[in-house]
Amino acid sequence: MAKLAIFISCALLLASACQGLQVGYYKKTCPNAEALVRAQVKKAVRSDAGSGAGLIRMLFHDCFVEGCDASVLLDPTSANPQPEKLGAPNNPSLRGYEVVDAAKAAVERACPGVVSCADIIAFAARDASYLLSDARVSFHVPAGRLDGRRSIANDTLLFLPGPSSNLSTLVSGFTAKGLSTEDMVVLSGAHSIGRSHCSSFVQDRLASQSDIGAPLASLLRRRCPASPTTGNDPTVVQDFVTPRKLDNQFYRNVLARRVLFTSDAALLTAPTTGRMVRANARFPASWEKKFAKAMVKMAAIDIKGRGVGEVRRNCRIIN
């Protein structure tokens, strides 16, 4: 990542957006931190591209609930038996925990007690985006986040827009986090990579009347049970055209009615978002730049301050 195609930092965002975060935050205290994280992400993505998709999704699921504070990583305990990772949007579908563990172990060996788990999630999502896009999505990540101490499963249902969301719900959910409608459309492009459980779309898109294209519907009915259960809930790729690549194919899929979720199809239900979809489908380089900027903006949601947050020694438990 020495030659970065795009330089995105807090200077390109609103002055208040990054809340004290800095590019190169660990330059003096742990100079190899980002390289150590990158090495673990590269290892994981080479083995399984799906782990990289999980890391991108993890940033979204972390930041929208309690802010970007690694609350999504906390394991259940007797004091808190239902943390975020057991919430319905995360369990059992969210991936990447082991990659974060490996990255944290590497930075702890180099610089004990310095690098937060929240920053590791942000670095990992950045690196996964770079690797899965063949280096076309490239950006700097400001750092300096602290890890949170609160993690409640029910909060995931309050703050994470689900696959059945309509356009109004999507827009309001992103607006509540300081993100624009365009940010929402741009970040939806992450659905060009990764897999989904059949239970996330069968009821809305296959069992009910929907605008899903007949060829995709036929394929999905062959791969998914009519009534998915906990014991029978297969996964399918979200993008059948370029399933291992983060690219703008998602928007072409939206236009062709080849998307899994109601929330994806909803992007065409208003003229404004429909125009954004068509522009992103037509101009891949423009979408890549906007995706990079939106990722930086999302990674600055509700940053914890000193006295509220901490630097966890183990990402799965509070200190």
CSV table of N, CA, C and O in Angstrom, one decimal, residues 163 165 167 170 205 210-212 250 254 257 259-270 273 277:
chain,number,residue,atom,x,y,z
A,163,PRO,N,-31.9,-6.1,6.3
A,163,PRO,CA,-32.1,-6.4,4.9
A,163,PRO,C,-33.5,-6.1,4.3
A,163,PRO,O,-33.7,-6.1,3.1
A,165,SER,N,-35.3,-3.4,5.1
A,165,SER,CA,-35.5,-2.0,5.3
A,165,SER,C,-36.0,-1.3,4.0
A,165,SER,O,-35.5,-1.7,2.9
A,167,LEU,N,-36.5,2.5,1.9
A,167,LEU,CA,-35.6,3.6,1.7
A,167,LEU,C,-35.6,4.6,2.8
A,167,LEU,O,-34.6,5.1,3.2
A,170,LEU,N,-33.6,3.3,5.7
A,170,LEU,CA,-32.2,3.4,5.4
A,170,LEU,C,-31.7,4.9,5.6
A,170,LEU,O,-30.7,5.1,6.3
A,205,ARG,N,-38.2,-11.7,-0.5
A,205,ARG,CA,-37.9,-11.6,-1.9
A,205,ARG,C,-38.3,-12.8,-2.7
A,205,ARG,O,-38.5,-12.7,-3.9
A,210,SER,N,-42.1,-9.7,-5.2
A,210,SER,CA,-41.0,-8.7,-5.2
A,210,SER,C,-40.6,-8.5,-6.7
A,210,SER,O,-41.1,-9.1,-7.6
A,211,ASP,N,-39.7,-7.5,-6.8
A,211,ASP,CA,-39.2,-7.2,-8.2
A,211,ASP,C,-37.9,-7.9,-8.5
A,211,ASP,O,-37.3,-7.6,-9.5
A,212,ILE,N,-37.6,-9.0,-7.8
A,212,ILE,CA,-36.3,-9.7,-8.1
A,212,ILE,C,-36.4,-10.4,-9.4
A,212,ILE,O,-37.5,-10.9,-9.8
A,250,PHE,N,-22.2,-4.1,-7.9
A,250,PHE,CA,-23.5,-4.1,-7.1
A,250,PHE,C,-24.5,-3.2,-7.8
A,250,PHE,O,-25.7,-3.5,-7.8
A,254,VAL,N,-28.2,-3.9,-9.1
A,254,VAL,CA,-29.5,-3.3,-8.6
A,254,VAL,C,-30.3,-2.9,-9.8
A,254,VAL,O,-31.5,-3.2,-9.9
A,257,ARG,N,-32.1,-5.9,-11.4
A,257,ARG,CA,-32.9,-6.6,-10.4
A,257,ARG,C,-32.3,-7.9,-10.0
A,257,ARG,O,-33.0,-8.9,-9.8
A,259,VAL,N,-30.4,-8.4,-7.1
A,259,VAL,CA,-29.9,-8.2,-5.7
A,259,VAL,C,-30.7,-9.0,-4.7
A,259,VAL,O,-31.9,-9.3,-5.0
A,260,LEU,N,-30.1,-9.3,-3.6
A,260,LEU,CA,-30.8,-10.2,-2.7
A,260,LEU,C,-31.8,-9.5,-1.8
A,260,LEU,O,-32.9,-10.1,-1.5
A,261,PHE,N,-31.5,-8.3,-1.3
A,261,PHE,CA,-32.2,-7.7,-0.2
A,261,PHE,C,-33.2,-6.7,-0.7
A,261,PHE,O,-33.0,-6.0,-1.7
A,262,THR,N,-34.3,-6.6,0.1
A,262,THR,CA,-35.3,-5.5,-0.1
A,262,THR,C,-34.6,-4.1,0.0
A,262,THR,O,-34.8,-3.2,-0.7
A,263,SER,N,-33.6,-4.0,1.0
A,263,SER,CA,-32.9,-2.8,1.2
A,263,SER,C,-32.1,-2.4,0.0
A,263,SER,O,-31.8,-1.2,-0.3
A,264,ASP,N,-31.6,-3.4,-0.8
A,264,ASP,CA,-30.8,-3.1,-2.0
A,264,ASP,C,-31.7,-2.6,-3.1
A,264,ASP,O,-31.5,-1.6,-3.8
A,265,ALA,N,-32.8,-3.3,-3.3
A,265,ALA,CA,-33.8,-2.9,-4.3
A,265,ALA,C,-34.4,-1.6,-4.0
A,265,ALA,O,-34.8,-0.8,-5.0
A,266,ALA,N,-34.5,-1.2,-2.8
A,266,ALA,CA,-35.1,0.1,-2.3
A,266,ALA,C,-34.4,1.3,-2.9
A,266,ALA,O,-34.9,2.4,-3.0
A,267,LEU,N,-33.1,1.1,-3.3
A,267,LEU,CA,-32.3,2.2,-3.8
A,267,LEU,C,-32.9,2.8,-5.1
A,267,LEU,O,-32.6,3.9,-5.4
A,268,LEU,N,-33.8,2.0,-5.7
A,268,LEU,CA,-34.4,2.5,-7.0
A,268,LEU,C,-35.8,3.1,-6.8
A,268,LEU,O,-36.5,3.5,-7.7
A,269,THR,N,-36.2,3.2,-5.5
A,269,THR,CA,-37.6,3.6,-5.3
A,269,THR,C,-37.7,5.1,-5.1
A,269,THR,O,-38.9,5.6,-4.9
A,270,ALA,N,-36.7,5.9,-5.3
A,270,ALA,CA,-36.8,7.3,-5.3
A,270,ALA,C,-35.9,7.9,-6.4
A,270,ALA,O,-34.8,7.3,-6.7
A,273,THR,N,-32.0,8.7,-5.3
A,273,THR,CA,-31.1,7.5,-5.1
A,273,THR,C,-31.0,6.7,-6.4
A,273,THR,O,-29.9,6.1,-6.6
A,277,VAL,N,-27.5,5.5,-8.1
A,277,VAL,CA,-27.2,4.1,-8.5
A,277,VAL,C,-26.7,4.1,-9.9
A,277,VAL,O,-25.7,3.4,-10.2
